[in-house]
mmCIF file of C-alpha atoms in Angstrom:
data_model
loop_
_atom_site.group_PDB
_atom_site.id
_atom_site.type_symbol
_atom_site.label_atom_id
_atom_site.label_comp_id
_atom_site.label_asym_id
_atom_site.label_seq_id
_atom_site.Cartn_x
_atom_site.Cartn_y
_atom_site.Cartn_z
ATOM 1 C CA UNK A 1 16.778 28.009 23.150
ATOM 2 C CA UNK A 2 16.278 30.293 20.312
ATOM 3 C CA UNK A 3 14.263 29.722 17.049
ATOM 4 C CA UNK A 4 13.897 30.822 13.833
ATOM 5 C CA UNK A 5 10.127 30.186 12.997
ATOM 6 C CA UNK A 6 8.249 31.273 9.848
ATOM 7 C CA UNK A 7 4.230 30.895 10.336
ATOM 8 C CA UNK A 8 1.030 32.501 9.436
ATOM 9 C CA UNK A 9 -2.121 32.161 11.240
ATOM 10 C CA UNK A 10 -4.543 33.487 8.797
ATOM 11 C CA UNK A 11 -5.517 32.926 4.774
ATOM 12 C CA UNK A 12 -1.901 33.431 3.655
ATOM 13 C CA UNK A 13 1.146 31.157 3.459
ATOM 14 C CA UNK A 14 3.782 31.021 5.600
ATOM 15 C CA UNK A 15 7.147 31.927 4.015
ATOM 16 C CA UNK A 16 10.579 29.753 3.556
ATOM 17 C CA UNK A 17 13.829 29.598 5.577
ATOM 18 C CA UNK A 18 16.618 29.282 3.750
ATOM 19 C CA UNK A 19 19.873 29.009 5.791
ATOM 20 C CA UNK A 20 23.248 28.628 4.346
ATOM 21 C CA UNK A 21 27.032 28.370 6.385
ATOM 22 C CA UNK A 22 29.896 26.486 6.827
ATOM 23 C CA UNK A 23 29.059 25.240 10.154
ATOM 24 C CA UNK A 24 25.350 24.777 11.583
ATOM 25 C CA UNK A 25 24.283 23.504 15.365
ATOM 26 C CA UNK A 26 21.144 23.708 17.087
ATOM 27 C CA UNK A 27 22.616 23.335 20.574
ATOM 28 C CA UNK A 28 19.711 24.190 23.224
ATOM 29 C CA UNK A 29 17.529 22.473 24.144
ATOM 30 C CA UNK A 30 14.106 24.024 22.575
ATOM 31 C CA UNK A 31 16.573 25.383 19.428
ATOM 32 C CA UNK A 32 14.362 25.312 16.693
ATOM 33 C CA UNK A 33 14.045 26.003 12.844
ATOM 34 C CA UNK A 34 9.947 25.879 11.646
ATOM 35 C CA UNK A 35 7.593 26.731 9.562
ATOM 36 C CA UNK A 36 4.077 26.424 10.304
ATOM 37 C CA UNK A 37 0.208 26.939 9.872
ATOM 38 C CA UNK A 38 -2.665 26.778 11.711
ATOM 39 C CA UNK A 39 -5.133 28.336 9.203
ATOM 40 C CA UNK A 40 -5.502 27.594 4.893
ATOM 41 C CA UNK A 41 -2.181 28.700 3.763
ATOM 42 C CA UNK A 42 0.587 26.637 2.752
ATOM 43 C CA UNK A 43 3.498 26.134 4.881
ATOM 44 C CA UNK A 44 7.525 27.461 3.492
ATOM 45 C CA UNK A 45 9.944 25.095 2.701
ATOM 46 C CA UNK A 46 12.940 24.634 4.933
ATOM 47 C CA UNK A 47 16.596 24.385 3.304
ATOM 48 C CA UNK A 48 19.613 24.130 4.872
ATOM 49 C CA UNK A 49 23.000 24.167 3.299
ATOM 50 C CA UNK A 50 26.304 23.454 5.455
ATOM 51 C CA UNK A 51 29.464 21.651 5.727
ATOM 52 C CA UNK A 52 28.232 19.929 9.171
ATOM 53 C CA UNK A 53 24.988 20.065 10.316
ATOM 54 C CA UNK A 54 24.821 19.266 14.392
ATOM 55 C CA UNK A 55 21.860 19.034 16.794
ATOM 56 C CA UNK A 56 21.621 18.443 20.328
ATOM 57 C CA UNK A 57 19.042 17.158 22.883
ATOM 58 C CA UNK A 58 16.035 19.196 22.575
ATOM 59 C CA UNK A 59 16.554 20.440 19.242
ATOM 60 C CA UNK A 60 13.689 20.237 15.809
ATOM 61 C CA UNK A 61 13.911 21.092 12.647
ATOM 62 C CA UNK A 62 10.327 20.951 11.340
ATOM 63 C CA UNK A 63 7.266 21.892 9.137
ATOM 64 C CA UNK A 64 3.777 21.345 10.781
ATOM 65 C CA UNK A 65 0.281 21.793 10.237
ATOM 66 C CA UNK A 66 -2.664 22.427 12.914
ATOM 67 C CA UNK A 67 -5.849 23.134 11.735
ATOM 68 C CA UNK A 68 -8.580 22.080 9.438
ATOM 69 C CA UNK A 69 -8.050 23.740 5.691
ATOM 70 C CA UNK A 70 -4.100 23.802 5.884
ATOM 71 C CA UNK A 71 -3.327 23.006 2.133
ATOM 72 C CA UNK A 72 0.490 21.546 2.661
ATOM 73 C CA UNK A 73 3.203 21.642 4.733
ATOM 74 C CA UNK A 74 6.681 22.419 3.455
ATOM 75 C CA UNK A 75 9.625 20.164 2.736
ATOM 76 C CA UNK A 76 12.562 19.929 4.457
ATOM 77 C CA UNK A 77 15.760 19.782 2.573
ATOM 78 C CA UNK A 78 19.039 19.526 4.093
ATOM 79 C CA UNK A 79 22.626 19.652 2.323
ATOM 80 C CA UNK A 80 25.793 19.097 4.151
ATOM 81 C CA UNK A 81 28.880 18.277 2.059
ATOM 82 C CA UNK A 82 30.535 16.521 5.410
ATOM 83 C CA UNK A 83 28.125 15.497 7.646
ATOM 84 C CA UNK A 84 24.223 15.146 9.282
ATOM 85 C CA UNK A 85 24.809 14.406 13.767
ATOM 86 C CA UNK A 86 21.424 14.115 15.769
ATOM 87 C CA UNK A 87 21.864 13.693 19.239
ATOM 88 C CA UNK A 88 18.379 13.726 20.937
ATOM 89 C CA UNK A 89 16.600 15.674 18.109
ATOM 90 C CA UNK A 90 13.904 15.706 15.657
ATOM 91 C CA UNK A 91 13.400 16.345 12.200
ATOM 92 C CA UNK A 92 9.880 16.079 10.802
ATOM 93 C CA UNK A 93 6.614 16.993 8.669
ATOM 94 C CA UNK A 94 3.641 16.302 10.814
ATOM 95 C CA UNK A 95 0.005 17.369 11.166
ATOM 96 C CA UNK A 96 -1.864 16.946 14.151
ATOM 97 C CA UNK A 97 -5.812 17.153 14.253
ATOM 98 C CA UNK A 98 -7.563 14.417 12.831
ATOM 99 C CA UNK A 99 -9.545 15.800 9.341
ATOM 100 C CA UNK A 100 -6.963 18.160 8.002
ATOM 101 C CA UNK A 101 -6.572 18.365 4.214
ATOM 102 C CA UNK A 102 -3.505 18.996 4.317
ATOM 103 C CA UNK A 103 -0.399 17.144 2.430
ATOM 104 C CA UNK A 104 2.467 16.454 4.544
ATOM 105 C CA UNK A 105 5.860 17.559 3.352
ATOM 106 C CA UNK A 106 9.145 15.300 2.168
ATOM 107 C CA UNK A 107 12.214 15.444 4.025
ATOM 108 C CA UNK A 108 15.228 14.986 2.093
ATOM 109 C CA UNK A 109 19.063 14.894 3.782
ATOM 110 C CA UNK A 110 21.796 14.331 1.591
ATOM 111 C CA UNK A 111 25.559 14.880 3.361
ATOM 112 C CA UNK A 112 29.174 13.550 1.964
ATOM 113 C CA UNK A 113 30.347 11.611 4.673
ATOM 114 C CA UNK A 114 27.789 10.672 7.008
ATOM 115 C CA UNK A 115 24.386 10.607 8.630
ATOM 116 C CA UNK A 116 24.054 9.971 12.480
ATOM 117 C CA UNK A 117 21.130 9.430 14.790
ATOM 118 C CA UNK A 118 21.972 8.698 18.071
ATOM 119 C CA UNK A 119 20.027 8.885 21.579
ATOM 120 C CA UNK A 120 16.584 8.387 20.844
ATOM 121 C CA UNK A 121 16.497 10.879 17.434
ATOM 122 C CA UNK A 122 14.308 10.556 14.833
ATOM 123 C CA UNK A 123 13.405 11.979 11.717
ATOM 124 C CA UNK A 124 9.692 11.253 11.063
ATOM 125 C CA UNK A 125 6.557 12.477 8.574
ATOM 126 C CA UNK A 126 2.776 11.592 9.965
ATOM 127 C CA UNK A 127 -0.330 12.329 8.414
ATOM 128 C CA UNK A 128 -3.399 12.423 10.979
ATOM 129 C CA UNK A 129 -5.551 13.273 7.576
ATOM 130 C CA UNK A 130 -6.869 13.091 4.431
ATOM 131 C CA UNK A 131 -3.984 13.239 2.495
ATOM 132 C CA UNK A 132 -0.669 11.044 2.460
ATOM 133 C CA UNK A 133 2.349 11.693 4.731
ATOM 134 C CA UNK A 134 5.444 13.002 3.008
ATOM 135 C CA UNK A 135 8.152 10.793 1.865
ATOM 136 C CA UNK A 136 11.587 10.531 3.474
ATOM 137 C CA UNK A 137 15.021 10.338 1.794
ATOM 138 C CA UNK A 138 18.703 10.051 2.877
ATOM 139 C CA UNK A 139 21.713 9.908 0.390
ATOM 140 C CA UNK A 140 25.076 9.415 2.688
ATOM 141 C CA UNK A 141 28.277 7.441 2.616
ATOM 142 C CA UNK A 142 27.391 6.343 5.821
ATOM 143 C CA UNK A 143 23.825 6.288 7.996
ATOM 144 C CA UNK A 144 24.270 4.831 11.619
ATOM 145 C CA UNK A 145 21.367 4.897 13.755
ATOM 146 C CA UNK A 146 22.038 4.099 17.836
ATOM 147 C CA UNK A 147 20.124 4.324 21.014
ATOM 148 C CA UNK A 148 16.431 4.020 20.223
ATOM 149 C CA UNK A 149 16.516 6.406 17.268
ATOM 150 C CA UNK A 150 14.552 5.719 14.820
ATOM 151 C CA UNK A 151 13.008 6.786 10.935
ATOM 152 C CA UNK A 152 9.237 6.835 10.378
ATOM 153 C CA UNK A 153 6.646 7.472 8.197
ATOM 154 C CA UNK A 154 3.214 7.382 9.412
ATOM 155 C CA UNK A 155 -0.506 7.609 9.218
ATOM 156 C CA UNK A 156 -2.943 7.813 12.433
ATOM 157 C CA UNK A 157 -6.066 5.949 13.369
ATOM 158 C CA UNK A 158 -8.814 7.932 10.973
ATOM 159 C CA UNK A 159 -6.956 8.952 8.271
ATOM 160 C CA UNK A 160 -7.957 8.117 4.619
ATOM 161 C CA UNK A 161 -4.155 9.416 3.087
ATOM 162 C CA UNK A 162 -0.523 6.748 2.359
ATOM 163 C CA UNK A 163 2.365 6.963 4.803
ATOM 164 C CA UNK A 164 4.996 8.137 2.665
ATOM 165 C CA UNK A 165 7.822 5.827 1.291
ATOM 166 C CA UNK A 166 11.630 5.703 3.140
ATOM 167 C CA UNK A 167 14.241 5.690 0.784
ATOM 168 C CA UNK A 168 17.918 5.650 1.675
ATOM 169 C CA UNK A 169 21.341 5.288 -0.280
ATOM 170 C CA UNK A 170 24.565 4.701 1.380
ATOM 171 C CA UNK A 171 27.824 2.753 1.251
ATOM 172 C CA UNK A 172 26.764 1.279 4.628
ATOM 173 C CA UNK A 173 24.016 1.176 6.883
ATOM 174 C CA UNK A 174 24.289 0.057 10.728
ATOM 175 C CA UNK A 175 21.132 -0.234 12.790
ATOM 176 C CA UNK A 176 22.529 -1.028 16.308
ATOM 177 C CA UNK A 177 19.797 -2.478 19.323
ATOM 178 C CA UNK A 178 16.580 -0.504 19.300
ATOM 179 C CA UNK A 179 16.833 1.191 16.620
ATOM 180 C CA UNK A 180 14.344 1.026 13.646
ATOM 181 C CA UNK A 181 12.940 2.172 10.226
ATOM 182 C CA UNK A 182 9.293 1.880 9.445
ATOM 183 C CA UNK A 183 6.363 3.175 7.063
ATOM 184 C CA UNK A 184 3.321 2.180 8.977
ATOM 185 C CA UNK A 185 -0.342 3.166 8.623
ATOM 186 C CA UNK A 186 -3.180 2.716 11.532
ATOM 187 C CA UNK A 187 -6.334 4.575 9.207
ATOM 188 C CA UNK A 188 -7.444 3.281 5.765
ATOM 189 C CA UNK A 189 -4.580 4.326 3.713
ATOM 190 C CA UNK A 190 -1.723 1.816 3.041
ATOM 191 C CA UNK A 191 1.532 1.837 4.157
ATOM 192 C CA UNK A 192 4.907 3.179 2.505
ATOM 193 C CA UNK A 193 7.323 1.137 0.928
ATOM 194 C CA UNK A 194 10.826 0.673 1.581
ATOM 195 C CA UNK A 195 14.138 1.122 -0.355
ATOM 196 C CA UNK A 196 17.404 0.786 1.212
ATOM 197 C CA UNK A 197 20.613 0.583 -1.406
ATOM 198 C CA UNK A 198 23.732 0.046 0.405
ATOM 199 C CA UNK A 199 27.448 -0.484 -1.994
ATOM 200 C CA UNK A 200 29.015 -2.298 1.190
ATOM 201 C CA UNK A 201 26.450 -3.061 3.429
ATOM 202 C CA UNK A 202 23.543 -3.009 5.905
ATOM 203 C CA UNK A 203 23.882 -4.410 9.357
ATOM 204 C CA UNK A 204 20.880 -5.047 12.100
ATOM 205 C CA UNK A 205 22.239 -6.010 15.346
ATOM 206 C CA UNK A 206 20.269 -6.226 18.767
ATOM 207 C CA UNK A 207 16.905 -6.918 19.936
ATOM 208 C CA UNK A 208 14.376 -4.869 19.105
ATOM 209 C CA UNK A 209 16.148 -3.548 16.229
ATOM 210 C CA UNK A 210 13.925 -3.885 12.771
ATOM 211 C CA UNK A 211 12.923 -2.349 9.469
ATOM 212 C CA UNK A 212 9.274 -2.940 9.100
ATOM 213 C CA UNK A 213 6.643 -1.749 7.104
ATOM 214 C CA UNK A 214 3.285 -2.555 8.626
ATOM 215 C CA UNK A 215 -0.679 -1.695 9.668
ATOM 216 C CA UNK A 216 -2.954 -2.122 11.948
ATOM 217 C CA UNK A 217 -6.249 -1.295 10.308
ATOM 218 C CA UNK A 218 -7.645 -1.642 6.959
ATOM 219 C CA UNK A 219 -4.289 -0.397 4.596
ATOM 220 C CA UNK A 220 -2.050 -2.618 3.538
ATOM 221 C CA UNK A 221 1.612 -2.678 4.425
ATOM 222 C CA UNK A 222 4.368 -1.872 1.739
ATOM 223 C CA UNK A 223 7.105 -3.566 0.161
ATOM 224 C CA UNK A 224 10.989 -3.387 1.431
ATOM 225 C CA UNK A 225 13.518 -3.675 -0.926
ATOM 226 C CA UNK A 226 17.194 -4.182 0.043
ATOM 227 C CA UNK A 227 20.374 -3.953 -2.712
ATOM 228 C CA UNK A 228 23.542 -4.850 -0.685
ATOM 229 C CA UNK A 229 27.100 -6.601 -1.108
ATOM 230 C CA UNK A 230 26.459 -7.941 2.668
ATOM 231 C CA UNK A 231 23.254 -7.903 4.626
ATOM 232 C CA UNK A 232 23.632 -9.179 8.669
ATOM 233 C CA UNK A 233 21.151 -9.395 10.680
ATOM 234 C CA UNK A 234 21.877 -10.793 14.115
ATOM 235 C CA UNK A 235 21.086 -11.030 17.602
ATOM 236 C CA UNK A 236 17.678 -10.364 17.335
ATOM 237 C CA UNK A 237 17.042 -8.030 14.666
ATOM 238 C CA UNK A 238 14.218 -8.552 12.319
ATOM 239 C CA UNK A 239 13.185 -7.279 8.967
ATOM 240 C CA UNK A 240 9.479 -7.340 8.425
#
């Protein structure tokens, strides 16, 4: 698929990509919009400005980090006055050697109508670090996540930095079986927190479906906090 990739392999930064149209799709697999670094420069920002936004199977948008010395990765900012549609794709801010000193990036999507992650998407920030892992936001009428997909921020066994904090604002949110939201930490760091504010309300149906905030090593989880009309939780779902 094609790509539109801003990087830099030496001392400098990387630059941004700024995209704006009426109608946006990532639609082979391998498609990709990233920025990148694998030396001390900062990594550009990523904006995208649309009416729809729609990626297929295969697809990332995505700001990462490789080597020791990167100072930050760039945040991803998406604006879509109708609507967000992930089918099998990936959105994220992620570094991935243990040691880096690098800060992770936020992602922020805001769209009019609706956000939708479906067939194992997921939007996701990880620190494997010394610093904290950026922070993920979603403003939408709607945010539906189905078929494994999942939101995550994350820190990895060995690193010293805070996942980042998930916070989401919608008229309704619908988590259907599998599906999940979670700020976990496995290094020393604590957890994110969670904030979900939903005017009508949020809905976790099936097993395996949760929103959890948790760790497995010395950090401590984070708090969830959920402002609804109506909150269901049923046939196995879990909030932890």
């Amino acid at each position: 698929g094609g790509s539109i990739l801003s990087g830099t392999a030496g001392g400098g930064n990387s630059g941004n990509i700024t995209i704006s149209a009426r109608d946006i799709s990532l639609t082979d697999n391998g498609s990709s919009v990233t920025t990148q670094s694998s030396a001390a420069g900062t990594n550009g920002n990523i904006s995208i400005e649309a009416t729809t936004l729609t990626m297929k199977p295969g697809t990332i948008i995505a700001s990462h980090t490789f080597e020791e010395g990167t100072t930050s990765a760039g945040n991803i900012d998406i604006h879509a006055t109708d609507s967000v549609s992930m089918s099998g794709a990936v959105i994220s801010s992620t570094e991935n050697p243990e040691g880096l000193l690098s800060n992770q990036g936020n992602v922020t999507i805001t769209a009019g109508r609706a956000v939708s992650l479906t067939n194992n998407s997921s939007i996701v920030t990880r620190s494997a670090g010394l610093n904290d892992s950026g922070n993920v936001a979603i403003t939408a009428g709607d945010i539906t996540l189905t078929d494994q997909s999942f939101l995550k921020t994350d820190t990895l066994g060995g690193s010293t930095g805070n996942a980042g904090n998930i916070v989401l604002n919608t008229a309704a949110l619908t988590l259907n079986p599998g599906t999940s939201i979670a700020a976990s930490t496995s290094g020393s760091g604590n957890a994110g927190h969670i904030s979900i504010t939903a005017t009508d309300h949020v809905t976790l149906s099936g097993s395996g479906t949760k929103v959890a905030t948790d760790t497995s090593s010395t950090g401590n989880a984070g708090s969830i906090i959920i402002n609804t009309k109506q909150l269901t939780i049923a046939d196995g779902g879990d909030i932890s």
